[in-house]
PDB file of C-alpha atoms and ligand atoms in Angstrom:
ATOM      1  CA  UNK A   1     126.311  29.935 140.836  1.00 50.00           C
ATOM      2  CA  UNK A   2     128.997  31.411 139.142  1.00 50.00           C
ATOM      3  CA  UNK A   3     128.550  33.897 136.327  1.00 61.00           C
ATOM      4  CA  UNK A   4     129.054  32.611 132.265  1.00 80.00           C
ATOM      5  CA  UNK A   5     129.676  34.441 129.290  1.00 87.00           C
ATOM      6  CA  UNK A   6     131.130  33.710 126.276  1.00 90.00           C
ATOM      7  CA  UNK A   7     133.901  36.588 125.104  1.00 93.00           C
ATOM      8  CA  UNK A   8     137.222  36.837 122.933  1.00 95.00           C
ATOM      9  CA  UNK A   9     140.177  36.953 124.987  1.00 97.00           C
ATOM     10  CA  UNK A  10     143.701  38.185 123.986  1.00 97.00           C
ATOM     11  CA  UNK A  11     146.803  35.865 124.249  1.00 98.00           C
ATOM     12  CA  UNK A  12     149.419  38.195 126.148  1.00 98.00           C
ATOM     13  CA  UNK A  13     152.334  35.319 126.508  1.00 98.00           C
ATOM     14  CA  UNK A  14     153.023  31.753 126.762  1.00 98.00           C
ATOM     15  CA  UNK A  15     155.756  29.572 128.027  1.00 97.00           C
ATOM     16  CA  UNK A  16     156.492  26.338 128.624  1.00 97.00           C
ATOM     17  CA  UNK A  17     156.930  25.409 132.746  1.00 96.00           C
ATOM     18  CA  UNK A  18     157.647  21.424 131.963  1.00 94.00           C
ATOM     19  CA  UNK A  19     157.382  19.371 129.501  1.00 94.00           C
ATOM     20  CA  UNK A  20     154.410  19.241 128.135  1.00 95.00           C
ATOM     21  CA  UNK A  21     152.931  22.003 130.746  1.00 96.00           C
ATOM     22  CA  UNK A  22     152.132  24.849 128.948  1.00 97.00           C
ATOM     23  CA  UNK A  23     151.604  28.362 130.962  1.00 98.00           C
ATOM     24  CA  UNK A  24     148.797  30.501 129.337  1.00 98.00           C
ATOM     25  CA  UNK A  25     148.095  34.091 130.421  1.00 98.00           C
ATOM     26  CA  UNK A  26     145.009  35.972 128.727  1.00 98.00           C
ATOM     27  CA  UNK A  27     143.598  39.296 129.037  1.00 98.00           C
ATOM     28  CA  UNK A  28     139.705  39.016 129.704  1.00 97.00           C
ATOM     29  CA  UNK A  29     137.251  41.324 131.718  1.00 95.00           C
ATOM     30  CA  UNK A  30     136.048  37.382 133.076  1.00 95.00           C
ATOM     31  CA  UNK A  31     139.148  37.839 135.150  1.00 96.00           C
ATOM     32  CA  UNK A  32     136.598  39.919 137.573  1.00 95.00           C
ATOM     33  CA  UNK A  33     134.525  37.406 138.222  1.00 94.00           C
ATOM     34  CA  UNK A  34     136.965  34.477 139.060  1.00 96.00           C
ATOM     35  CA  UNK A  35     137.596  32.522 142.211  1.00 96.00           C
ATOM     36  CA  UNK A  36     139.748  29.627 142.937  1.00 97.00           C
ATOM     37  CA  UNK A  37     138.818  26.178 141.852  1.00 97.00           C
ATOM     38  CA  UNK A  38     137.020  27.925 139.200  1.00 97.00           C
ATOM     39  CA  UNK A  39     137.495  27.215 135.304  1.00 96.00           C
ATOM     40  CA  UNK A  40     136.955  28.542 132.075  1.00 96.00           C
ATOM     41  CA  UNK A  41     136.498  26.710 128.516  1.00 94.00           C
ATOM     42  CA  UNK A  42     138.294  26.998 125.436  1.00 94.00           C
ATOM     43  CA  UNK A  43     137.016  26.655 122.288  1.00 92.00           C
ATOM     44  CA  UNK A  44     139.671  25.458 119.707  1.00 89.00           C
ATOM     45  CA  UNK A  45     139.635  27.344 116.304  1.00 81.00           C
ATOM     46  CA  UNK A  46     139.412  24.906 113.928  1.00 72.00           C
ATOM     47  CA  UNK A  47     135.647  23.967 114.944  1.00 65.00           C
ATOM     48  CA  UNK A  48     136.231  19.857 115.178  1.00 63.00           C
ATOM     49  CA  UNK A  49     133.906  20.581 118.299  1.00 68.00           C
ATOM     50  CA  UNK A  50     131.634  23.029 119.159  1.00 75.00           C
ATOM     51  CA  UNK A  51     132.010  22.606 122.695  1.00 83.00           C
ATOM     52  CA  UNK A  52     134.811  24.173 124.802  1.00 89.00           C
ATOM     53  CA  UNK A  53     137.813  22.491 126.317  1.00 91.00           C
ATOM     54  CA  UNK A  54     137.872  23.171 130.378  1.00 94.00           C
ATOM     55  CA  UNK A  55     141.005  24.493 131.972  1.00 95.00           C
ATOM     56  CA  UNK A  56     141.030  25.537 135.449  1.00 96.00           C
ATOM     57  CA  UNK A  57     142.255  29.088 136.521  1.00 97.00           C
ATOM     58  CA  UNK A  58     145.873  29.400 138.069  1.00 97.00           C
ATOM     59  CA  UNK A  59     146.099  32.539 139.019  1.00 97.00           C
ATOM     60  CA  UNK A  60     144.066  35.740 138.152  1.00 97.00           C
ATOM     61  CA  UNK A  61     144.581  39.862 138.448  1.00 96.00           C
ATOM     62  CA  UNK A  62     141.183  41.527 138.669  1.00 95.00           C
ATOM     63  CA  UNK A  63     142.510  44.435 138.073  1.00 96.00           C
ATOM     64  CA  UNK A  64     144.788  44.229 135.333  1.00 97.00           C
ATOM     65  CA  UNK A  65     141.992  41.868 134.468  1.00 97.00           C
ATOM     66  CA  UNK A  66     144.310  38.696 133.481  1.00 98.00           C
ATOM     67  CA  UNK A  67     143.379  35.254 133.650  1.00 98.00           C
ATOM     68  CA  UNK A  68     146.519  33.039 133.709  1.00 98.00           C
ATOM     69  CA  UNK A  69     146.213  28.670 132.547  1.00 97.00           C
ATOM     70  CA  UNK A  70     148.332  26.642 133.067  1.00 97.00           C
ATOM     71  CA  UNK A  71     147.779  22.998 131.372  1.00 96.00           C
ATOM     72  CA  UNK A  72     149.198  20.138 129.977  1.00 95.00           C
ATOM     73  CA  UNK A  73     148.995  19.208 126.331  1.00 95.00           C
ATOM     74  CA  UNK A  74     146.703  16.024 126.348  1.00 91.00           C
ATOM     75  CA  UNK A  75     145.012  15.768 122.948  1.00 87.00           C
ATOM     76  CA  UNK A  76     144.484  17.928 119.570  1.00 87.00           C
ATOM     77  CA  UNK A  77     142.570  20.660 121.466  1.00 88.00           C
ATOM     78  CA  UNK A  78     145.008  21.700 123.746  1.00 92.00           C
ATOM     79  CA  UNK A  79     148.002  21.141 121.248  1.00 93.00           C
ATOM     80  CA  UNK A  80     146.547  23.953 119.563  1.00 93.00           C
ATOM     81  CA  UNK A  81     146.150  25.806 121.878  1.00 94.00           C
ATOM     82  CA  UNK A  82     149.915  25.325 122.747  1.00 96.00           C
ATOM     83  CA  UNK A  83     150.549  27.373 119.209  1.00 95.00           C
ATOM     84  CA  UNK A  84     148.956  30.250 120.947  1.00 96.00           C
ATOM     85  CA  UNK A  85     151.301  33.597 120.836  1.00 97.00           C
ATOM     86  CA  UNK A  86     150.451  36.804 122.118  1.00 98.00           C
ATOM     87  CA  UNK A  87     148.323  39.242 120.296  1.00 97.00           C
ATOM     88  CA  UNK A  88     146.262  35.707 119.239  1.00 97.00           C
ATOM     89  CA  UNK A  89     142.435  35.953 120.273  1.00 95.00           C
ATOM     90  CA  UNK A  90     140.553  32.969 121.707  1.00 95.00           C
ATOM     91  CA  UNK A  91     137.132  32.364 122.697  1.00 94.00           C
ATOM     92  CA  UNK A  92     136.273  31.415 126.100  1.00 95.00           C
ATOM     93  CA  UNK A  93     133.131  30.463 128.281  1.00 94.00           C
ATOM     94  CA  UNK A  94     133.914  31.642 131.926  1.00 90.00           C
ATOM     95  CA  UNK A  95     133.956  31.687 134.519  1.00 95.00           C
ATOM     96  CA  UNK A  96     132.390  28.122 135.082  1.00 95.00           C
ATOM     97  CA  UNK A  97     132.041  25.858 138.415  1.00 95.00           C
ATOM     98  CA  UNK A  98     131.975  26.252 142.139  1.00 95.00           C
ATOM     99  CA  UNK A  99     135.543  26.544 143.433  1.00 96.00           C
ATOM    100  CA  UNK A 100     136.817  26.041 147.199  1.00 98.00           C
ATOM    101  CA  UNK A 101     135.380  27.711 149.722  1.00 97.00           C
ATOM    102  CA  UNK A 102     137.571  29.785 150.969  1.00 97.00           C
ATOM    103  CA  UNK A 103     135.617  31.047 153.924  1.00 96.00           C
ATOM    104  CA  UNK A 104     135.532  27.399 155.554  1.00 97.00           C
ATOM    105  CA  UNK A 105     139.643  28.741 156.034  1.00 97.00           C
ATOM    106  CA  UNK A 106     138.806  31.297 158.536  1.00 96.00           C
ATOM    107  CA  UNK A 107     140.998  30.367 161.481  1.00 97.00           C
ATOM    108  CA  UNK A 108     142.382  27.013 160.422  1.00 97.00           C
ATOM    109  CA  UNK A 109     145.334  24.975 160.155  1.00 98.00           C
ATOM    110  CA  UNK A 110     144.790  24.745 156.256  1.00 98.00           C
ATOM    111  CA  UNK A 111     146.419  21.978 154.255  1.00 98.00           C
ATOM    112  CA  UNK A 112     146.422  22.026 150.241  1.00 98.00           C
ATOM    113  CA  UNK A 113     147.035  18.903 148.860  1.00 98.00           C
ATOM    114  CA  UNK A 114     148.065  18.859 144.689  1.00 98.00           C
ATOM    115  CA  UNK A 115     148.738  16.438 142.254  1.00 96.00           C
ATOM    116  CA  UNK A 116     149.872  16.451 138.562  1.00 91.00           C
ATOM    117  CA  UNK A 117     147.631  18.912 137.053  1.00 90.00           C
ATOM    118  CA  UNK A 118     145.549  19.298 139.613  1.00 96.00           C
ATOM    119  CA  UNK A 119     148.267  21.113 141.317  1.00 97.00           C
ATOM    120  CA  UNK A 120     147.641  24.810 139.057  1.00 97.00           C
ATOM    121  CA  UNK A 121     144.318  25.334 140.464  1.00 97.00           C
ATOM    122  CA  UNK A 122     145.739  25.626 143.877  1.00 98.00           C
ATOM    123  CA  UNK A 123     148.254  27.860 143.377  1.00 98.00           C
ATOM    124  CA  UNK A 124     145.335  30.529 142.893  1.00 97.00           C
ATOM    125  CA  UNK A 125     143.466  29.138 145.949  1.00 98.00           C
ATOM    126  CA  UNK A 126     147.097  29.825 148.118  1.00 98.00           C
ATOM    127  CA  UNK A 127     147.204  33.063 147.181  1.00 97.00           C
ATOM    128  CA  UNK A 128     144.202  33.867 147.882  1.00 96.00           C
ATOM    129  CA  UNK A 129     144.625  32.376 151.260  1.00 97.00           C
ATOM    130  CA  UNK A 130     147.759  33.963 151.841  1.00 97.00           C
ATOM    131  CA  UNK A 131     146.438  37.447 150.603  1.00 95.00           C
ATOM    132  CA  UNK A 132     143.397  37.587 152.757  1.00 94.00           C
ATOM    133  CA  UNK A 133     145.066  36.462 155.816  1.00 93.00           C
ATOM    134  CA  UNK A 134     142.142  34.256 156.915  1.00 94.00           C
ATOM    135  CA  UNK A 135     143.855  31.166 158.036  1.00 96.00           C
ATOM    136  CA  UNK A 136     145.917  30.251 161.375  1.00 97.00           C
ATOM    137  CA  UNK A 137     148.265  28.400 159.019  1.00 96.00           C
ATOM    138  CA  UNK A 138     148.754  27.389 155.315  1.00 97.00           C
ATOM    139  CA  UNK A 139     150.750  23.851 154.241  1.00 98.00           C
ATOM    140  CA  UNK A 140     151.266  22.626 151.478  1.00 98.00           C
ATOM    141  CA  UNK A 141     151.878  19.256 149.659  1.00 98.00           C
ATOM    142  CA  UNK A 142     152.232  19.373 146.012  1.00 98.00           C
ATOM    143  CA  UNK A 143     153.039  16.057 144.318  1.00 98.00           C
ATOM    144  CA  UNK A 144     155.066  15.134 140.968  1.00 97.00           C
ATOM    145  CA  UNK A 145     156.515  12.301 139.020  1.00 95.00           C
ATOM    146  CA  UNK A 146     159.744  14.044 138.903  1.00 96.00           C
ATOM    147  CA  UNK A 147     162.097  17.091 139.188  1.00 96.00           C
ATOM    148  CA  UNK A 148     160.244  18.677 136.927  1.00 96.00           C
ATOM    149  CA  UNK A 149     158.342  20.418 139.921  1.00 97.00           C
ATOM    150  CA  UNK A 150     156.873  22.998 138.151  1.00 97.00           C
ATOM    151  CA  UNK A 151     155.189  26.104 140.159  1.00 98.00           C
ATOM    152  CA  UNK A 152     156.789  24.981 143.795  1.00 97.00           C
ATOM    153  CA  UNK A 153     158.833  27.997 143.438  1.00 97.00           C
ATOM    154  CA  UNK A 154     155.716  30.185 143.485  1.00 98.00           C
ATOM    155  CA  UNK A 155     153.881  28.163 146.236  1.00 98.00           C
ATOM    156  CA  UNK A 156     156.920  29.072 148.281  1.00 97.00           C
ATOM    157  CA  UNK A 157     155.409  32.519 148.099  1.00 96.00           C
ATOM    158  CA  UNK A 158     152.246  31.424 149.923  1.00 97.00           C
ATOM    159  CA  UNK A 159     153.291  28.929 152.978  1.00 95.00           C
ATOM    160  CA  UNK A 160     155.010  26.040 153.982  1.00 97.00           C
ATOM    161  CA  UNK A 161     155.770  23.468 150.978  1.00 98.00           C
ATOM    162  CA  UNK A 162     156.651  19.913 150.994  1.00 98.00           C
ATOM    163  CA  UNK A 163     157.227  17.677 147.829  1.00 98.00           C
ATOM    164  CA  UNK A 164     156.780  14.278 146.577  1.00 98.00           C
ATOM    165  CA  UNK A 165     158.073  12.712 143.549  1.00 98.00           C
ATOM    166  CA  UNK A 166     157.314   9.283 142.759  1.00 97.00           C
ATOM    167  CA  UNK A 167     161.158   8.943 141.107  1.00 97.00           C
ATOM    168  CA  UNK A 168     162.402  10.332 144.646  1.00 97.00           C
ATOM    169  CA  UNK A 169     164.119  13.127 143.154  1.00 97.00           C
ATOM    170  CA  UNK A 170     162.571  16.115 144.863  1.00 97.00           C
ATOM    171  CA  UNK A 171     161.422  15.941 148.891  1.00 97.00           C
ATOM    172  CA  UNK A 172     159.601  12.673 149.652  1.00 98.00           C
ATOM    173  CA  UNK A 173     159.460   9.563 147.416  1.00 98.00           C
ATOM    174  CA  UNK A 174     156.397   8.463 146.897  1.00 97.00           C
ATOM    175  CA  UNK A 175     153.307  10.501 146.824  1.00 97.00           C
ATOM    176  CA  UNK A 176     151.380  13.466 148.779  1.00 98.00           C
ATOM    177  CA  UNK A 177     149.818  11.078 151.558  1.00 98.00           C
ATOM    178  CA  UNK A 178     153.682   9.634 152.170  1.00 98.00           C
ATOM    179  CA  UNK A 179     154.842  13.144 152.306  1.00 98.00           C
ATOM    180  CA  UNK A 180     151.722  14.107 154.794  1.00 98.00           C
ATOM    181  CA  UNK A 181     152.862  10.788 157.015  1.00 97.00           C
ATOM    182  CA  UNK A 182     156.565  11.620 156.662  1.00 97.00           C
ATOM    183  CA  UNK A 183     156.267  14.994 157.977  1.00 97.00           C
ATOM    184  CA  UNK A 184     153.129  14.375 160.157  1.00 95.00           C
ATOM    185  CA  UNK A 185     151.561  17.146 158.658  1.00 96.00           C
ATOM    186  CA  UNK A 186     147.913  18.142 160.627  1.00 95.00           C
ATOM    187  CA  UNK A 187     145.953  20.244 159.477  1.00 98.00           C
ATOM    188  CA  UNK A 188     142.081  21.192 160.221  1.00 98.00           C
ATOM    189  CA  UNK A 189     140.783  22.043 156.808  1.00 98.00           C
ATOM    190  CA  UNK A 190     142.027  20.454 153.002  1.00 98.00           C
ATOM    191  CA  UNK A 191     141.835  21.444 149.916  1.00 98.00           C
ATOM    192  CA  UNK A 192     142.734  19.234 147.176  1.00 98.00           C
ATOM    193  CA  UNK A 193     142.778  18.551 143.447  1.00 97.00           C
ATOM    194  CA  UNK A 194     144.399  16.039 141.482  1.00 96.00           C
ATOM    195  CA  UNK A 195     143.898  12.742 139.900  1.00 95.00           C
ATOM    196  CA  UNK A 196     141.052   9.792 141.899  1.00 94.00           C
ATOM    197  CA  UNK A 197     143.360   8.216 143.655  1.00 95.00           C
ATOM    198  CA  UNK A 198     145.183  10.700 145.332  1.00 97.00           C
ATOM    199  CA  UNK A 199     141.803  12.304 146.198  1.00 97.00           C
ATOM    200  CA  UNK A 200     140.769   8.690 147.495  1.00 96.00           C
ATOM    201  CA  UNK A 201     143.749   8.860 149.831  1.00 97.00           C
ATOM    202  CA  UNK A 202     143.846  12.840 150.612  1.00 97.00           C
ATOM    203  CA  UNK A 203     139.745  11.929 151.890  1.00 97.00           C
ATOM    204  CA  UNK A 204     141.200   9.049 154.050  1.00 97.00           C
ATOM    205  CA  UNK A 205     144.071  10.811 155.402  1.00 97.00           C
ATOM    206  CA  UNK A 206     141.199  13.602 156.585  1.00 97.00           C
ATOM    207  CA  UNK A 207     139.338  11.124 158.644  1.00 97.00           C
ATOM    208  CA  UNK A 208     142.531   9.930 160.173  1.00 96.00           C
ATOM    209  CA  UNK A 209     143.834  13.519 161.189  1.00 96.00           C
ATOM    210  CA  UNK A 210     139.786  14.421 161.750  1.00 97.00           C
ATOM    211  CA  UNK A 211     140.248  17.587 158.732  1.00 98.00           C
ATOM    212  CA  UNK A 212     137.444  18.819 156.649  1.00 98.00           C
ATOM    213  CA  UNK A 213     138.255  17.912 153.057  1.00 98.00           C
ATOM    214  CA  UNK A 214     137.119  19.643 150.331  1.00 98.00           C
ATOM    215  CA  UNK A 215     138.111  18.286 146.658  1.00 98.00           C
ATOM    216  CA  UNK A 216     138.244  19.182 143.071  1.00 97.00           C
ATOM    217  CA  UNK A 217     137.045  16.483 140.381  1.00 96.00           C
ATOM    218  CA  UNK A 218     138.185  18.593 137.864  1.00 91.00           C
ATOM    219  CA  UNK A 219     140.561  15.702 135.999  1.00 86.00           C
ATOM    220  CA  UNK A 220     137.491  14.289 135.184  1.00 86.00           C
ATOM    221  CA  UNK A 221     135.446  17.067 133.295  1.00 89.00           C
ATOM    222  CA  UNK A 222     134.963  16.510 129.839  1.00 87.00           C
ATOM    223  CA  UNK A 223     132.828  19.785 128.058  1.00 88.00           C
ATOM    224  CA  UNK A 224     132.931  21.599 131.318  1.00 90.00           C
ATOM    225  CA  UNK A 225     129.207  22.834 130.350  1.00 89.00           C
ATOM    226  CA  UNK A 226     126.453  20.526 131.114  1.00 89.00           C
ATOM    227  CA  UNK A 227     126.145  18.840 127.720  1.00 87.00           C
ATOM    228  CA  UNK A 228     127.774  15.499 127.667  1.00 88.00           C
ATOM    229  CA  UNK A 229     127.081  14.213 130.965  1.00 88.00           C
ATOM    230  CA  UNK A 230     130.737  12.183 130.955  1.00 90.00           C
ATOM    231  CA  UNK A 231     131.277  13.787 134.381  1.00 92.00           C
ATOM    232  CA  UNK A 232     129.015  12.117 136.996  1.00 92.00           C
ATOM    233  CA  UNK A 233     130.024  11.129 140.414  1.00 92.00           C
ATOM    234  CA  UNK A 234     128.362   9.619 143.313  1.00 92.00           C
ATOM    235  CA  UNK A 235     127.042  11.682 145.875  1.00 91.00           C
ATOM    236  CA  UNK A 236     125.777  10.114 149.657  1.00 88.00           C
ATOM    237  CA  UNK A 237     122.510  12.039 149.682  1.00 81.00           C
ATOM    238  CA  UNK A 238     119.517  12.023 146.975  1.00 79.00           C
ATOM    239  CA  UNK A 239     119.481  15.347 144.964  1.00 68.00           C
ATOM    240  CA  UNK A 240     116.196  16.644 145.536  1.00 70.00           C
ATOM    241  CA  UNK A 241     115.709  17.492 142.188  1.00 69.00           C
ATOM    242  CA  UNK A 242     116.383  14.491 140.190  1.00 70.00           C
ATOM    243  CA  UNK A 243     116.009  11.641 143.054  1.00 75.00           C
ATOM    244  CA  UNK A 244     119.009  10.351 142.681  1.00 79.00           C
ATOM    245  CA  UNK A 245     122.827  10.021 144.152  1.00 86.00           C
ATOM    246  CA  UNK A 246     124.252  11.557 141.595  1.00 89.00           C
ATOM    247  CA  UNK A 247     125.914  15.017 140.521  1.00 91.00           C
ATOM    248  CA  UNK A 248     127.870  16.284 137.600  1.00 92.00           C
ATOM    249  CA  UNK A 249     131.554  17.365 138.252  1.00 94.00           C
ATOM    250  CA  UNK A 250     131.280  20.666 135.789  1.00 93.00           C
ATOM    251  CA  UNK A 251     128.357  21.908 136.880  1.00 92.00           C
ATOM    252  CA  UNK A 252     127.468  21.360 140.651  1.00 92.00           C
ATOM    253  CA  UNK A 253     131.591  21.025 140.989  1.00 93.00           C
ATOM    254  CA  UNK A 254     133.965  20.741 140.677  1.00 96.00           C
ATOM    255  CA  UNK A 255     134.702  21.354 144.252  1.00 97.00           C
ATOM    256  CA  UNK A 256     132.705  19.157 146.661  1.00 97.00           C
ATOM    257  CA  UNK A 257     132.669  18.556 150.153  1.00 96.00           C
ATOM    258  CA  UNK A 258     134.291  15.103 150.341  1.00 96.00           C
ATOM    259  CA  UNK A 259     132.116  13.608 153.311  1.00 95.00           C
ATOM    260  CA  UNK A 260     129.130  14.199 150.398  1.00 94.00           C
ATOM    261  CA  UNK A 261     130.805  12.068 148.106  1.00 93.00           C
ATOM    262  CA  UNK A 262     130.851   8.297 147.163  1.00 89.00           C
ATOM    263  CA  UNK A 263     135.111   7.958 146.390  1.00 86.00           C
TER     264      UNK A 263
HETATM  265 FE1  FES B   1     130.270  17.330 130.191  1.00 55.34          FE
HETATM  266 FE2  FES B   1     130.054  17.693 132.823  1.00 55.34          FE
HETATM  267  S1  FES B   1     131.830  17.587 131.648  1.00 55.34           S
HETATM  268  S2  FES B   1     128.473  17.282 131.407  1.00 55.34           S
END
């Protein structure tokens, strides 16, 4: 389980990468502790809510001890936190959730398959990959509506990238699993995050190529703590615990094996 603490963080910039996709870095000893997949909450200031808005985690720098966000503006909560500038201070709960294993890499053709804002989170995860030198192989598929293809240039960095956009600007038109087909892209292992669908298709395009998948449900979190259970998917097996096929996304995820899951 990952570690949680609640702590004031410093705002040391913000941008905007697209519209509407804002790009967050914050200076937080909780940088230490963070993996890829993982998230952290936000709490808004104005105290509407006393529960925390999750985020996943981009990128981090353990030792300059920087978390960076990057998210899209979806609602009052993270509107405000669009007003951020640096010197600001925010409280945050982190670091929260299970991310991707990145040991089940060791040796393998990896794929990472990203979609709308799911696509942040693995920008950390290719890194990572690409830093420890683990796998035979890193691809990449990241998926957009448009040309507004924010982060590819980074993912460059970290392996080979293909795109889709679903207006046919940028690489393949259409989405991931038509870029996948188009460039008959195998792979042993996946990683993914992005919206249902997509992960729907990403888990059927793993049986076809016979890959591992492993996805993040993190579009569907809600308080990203436990508390208001809006998270639940459908797991195969019974949980011993509660005796029943279910687990929540924020805390027992949001990363999951997707063979364990009902899509
Ligand atoms: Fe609220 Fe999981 S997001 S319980």
């Amino acid at each position: 389980m990952s570690k949680k603490k609640k702590i004031s963080a410093e705002v040391i910039s913000q941008s905007s990468l697209a519209e509407g996709i804002m790009d967050l870095r914050l200076k937080t000893d909780l940088a230490e502790d963070a993996g890829p997949g993982q998230f952290i909450g936000i709490y808004p200031s104005n105290r509407s809510t006393l529960l925390p808005r999750p985020i996943s985690i981009c990128g981090y720098d353990k030792t300059e001890k920087t978390l960076r966000i990057v998210y899209r503006i979806a609602g009052s909560g993270t509107a405000e936190f669009a007003l951020y500038r640096p010197g600001d201070c925010v409280d945050i709960l982190g670091i929260l959730g299970n991310g991707f294993p990145v040991d089940k890499a060791s040796g393998k053709k990896v794929l990472i398959i990203g979609g709308g804002i799911g696509v942040p989170p693995l920008l950390g995860l290719a890194k990572e990959l690409k830093e420890n030198g683990c796998a035979a192989e890193i691809s990449m598929v990241m998926g957009y509506r448009n040309s507004e293809t924010f982060l590819s240039d980074e993912f460059e960095k970290y392996g080979k990238l293909y795109i889709a956009t679903e207006d046919g600007s940028v690489g393949t038109k259409g989405n991931v699993i038509d870029a996948c087909r188009e460039n008959k892209i195998e792979a042993d292992v996946i990683f993914s995050c992005g919206p249902m669908p997509m992960l729907r298709g990403v888990a059927a395009y793993a049986k076809e190529i016979s890959a591992k998948a492993y996805i993040s449900l993190e579009e569907r979190m809600a308080c990203g703590v436990g508390a208001c259970l809006g998270c639940i998917c459908k797991t195969k097996n019974v949980d011993d615990h509660s005796h029943v096929n279910n687990a929540r996304i924020c805390t027992d995820g949001p990363v999951f094996d997707a063979d364990e899951l009902e899509l």
